[in-house]
mmCIF file of C-alpha atoms in Angstrom:
data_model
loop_
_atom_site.group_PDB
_atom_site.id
_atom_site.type_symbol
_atom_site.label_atom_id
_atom_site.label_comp_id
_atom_site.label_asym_id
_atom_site.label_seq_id
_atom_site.Cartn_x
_atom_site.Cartn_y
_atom_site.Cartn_z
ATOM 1 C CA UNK A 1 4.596 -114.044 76.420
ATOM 2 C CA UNK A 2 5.614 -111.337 79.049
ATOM 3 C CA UNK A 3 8.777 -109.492 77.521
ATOM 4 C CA UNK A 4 9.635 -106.943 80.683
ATOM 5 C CA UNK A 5 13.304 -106.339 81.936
ATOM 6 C CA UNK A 6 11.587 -105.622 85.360
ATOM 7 C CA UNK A 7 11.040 -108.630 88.337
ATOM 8 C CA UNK A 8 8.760 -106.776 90.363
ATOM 9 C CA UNK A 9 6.277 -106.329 87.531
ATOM 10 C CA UNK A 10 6.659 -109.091 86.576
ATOM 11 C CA UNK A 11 5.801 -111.056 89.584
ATOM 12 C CA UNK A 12 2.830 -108.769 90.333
ATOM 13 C CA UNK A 13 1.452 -109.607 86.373
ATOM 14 C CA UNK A 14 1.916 -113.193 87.162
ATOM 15 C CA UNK A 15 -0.266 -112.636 90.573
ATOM 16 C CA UNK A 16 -2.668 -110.186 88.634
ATOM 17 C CA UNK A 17 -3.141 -113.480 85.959
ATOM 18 C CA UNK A 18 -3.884 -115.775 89.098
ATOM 19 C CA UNK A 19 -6.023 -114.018 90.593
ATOM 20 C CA UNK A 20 -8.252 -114.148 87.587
ATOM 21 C CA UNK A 21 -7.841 -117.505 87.395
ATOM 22 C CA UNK A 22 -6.337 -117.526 83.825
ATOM 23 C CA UNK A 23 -5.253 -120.662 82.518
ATOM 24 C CA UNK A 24 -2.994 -119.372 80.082
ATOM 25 C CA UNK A 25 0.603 -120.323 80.594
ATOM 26 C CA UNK A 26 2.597 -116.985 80.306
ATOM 27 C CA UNK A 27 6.692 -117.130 79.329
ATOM 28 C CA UNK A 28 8.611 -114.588 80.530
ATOM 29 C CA UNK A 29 11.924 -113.040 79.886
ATOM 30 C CA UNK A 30 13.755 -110.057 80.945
ATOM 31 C CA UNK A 31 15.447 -108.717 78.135
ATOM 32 C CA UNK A 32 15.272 -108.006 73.872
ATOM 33 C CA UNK A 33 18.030 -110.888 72.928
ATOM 34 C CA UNK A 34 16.451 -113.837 74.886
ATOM 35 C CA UNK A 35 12.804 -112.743 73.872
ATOM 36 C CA UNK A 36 14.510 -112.978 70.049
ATOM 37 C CA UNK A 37 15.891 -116.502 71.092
ATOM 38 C CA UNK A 38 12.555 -117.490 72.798
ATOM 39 C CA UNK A 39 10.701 -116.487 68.993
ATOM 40 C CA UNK A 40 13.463 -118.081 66.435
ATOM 41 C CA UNK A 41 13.147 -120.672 69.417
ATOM 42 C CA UNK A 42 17.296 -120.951 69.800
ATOM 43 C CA UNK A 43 19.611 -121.017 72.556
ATOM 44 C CA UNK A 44 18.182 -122.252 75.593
ATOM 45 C CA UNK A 45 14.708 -121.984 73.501
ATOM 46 C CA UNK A 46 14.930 -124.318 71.205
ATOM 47 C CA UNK A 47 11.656 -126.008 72.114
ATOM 48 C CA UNK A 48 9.743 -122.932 73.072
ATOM 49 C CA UNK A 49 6.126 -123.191 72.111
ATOM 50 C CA UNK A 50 4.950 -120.025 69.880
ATOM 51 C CA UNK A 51 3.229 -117.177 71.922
ATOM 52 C CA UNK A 52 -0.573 -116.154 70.595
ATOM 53 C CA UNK A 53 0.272 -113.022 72.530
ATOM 54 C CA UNK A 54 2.927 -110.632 73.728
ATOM 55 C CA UNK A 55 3.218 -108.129 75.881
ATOM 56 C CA UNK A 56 6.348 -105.920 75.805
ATOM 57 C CA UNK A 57 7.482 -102.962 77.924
ATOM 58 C CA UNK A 58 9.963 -100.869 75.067
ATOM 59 C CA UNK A 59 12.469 -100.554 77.572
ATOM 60 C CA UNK A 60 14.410 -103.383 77.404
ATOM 61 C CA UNK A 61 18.114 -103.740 77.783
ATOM 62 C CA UNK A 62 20.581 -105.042 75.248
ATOM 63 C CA UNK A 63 17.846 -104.733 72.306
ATOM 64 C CA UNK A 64 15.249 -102.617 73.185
ATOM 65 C CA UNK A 65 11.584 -102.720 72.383
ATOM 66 C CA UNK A 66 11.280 -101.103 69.474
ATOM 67 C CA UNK A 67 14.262 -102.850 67.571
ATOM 68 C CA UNK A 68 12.735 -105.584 68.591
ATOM 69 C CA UNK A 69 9.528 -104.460 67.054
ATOM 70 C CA UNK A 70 11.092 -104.070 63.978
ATOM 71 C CA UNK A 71 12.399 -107.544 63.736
ATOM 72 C CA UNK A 72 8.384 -109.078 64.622
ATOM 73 C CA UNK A 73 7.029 -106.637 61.809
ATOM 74 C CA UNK A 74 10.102 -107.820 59.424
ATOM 75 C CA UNK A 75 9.652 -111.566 59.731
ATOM 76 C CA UNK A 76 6.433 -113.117 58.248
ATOM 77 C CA UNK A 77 5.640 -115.688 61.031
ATOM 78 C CA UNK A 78 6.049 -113.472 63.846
ATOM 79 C CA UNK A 79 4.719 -110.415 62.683
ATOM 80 C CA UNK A 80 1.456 -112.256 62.797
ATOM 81 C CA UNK A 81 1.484 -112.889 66.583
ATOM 82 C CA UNK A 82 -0.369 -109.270 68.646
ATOM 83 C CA UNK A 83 2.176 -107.245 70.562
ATOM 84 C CA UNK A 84 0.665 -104.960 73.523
ATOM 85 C CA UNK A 85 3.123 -102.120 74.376
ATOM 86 C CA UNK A 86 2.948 -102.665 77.949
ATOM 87 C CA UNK A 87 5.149 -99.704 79.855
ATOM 88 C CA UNK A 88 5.796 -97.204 82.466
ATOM 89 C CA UNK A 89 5.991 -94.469 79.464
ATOM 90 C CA UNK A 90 3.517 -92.370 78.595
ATOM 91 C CA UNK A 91 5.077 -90.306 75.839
ATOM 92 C CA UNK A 92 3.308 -89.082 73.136
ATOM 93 C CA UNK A 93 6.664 -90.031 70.818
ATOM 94 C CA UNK A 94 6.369 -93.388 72.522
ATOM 95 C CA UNK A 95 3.114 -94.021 71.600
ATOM 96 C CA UNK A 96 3.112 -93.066 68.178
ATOM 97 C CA UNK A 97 6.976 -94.888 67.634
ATOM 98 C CA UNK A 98 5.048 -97.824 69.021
ATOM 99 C CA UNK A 99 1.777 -97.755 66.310
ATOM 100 C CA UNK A 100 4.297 -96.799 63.522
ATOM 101 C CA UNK A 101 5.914 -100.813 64.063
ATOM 102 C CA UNK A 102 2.219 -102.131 64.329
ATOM 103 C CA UNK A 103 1.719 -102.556 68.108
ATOM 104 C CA UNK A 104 -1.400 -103.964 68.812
ATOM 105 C CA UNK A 105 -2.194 -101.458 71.964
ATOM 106 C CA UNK A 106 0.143 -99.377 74.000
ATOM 107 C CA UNK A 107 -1.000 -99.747 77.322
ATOM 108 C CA UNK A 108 0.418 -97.545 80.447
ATOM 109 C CA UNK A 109 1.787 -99.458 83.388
ATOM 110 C CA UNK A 110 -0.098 -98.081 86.637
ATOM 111 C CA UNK A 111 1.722 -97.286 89.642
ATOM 112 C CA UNK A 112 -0.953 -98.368 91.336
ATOM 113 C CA UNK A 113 -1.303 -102.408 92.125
ATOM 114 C CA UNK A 114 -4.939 -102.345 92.069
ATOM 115 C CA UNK A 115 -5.041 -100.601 88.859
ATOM 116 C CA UNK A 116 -2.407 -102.623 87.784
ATOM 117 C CA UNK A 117 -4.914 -105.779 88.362
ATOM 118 C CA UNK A 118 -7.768 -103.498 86.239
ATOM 119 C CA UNK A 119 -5.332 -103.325 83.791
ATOM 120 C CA UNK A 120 -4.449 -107.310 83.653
ATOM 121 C CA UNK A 121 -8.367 -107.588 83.789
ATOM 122 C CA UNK A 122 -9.155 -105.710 80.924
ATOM 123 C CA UNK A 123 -6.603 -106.835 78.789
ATOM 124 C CA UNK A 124 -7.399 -110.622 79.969
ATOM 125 C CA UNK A 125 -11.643 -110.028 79.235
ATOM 126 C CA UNK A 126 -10.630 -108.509 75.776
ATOM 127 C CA UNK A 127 -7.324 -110.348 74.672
ATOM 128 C CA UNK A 128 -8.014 -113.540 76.127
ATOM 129 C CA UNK A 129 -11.586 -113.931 75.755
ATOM 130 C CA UNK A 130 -12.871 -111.632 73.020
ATOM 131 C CA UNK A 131 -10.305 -111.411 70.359
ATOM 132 C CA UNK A 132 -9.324 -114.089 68.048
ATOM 133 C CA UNK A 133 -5.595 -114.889 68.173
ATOM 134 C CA UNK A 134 -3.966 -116.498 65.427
ATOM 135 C CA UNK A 135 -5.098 -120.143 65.372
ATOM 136 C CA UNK A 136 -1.592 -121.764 64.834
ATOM 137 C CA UNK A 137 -0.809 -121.094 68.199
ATOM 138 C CA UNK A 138 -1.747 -123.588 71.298
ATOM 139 C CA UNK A 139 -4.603 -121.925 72.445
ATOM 140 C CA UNK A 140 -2.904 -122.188 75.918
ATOM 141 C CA UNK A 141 0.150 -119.731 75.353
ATOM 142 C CA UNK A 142 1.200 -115.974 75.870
#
């Protein structure tokens, strides 16, 4: 699951995926209260599959990253699924606010779209086909 409030990222994330030829089917939303409503699968997500994965830029509007953080540490289910920190920040505060609710990673966006497709290929080789993700989740989801 790709939590990120911004299109163009998005989009280029999406092309970085296929042109690694990931499988994966990625969900995406824009903002903090339809990422909640994707999770607790309500709203216009009431058959959304569970993520094995998320990736979440902090800066979200409405509820931002971090509150939402605090609501995938707080709840039992979710707080098992990894969260990447995924985000134009690079702010020491950031960081550390970020490891304090049990991020995963925290992982700077480049500028750059070739080292924006490094990054999607590193986190694909180790997140996608290193790592062992919780097993309750489709083995086909972020």
């Amino acid at each position: 699951m790709l939590i990120d409030p911004n299109p163009e990222d998005t989009q280029l994330f999406l092309d970085a995926l296929n042109d690694e030829k990931i499988a994966n089917h990625v969900h995406t939303v824009s903002d903090g209260t339809e990422a909640l409503d994707f999770l607790h699968q309500r709203g216009n997500h009431t058959d959304a599959p569970r993520p094995n994965l998320i990736l979440l830029d902090v800066d979200l509007p409405e509820i931002d990253g971090y509150d939402l953080l605090e609501e995938l540490t707080d709840d039992s289910e979710l707080a098992e699924i990894p969260v990447i920190v995924l985000t134009d920040s690079s702010d020491a505060e950031a960081v550390a606010r970020s490891y304090e609710l049990h991020t995963n990673a925290f992982v700077q966006k480049p500028v750059d779209p070739d080292e924006f497709i490094d990054v999607v290929r590193s986190l694909k080789n180790f997140w996608l086909e290193i790592v062992w993700l919780p097993s309750d989740a489709d083995d086909d989801q972020l």
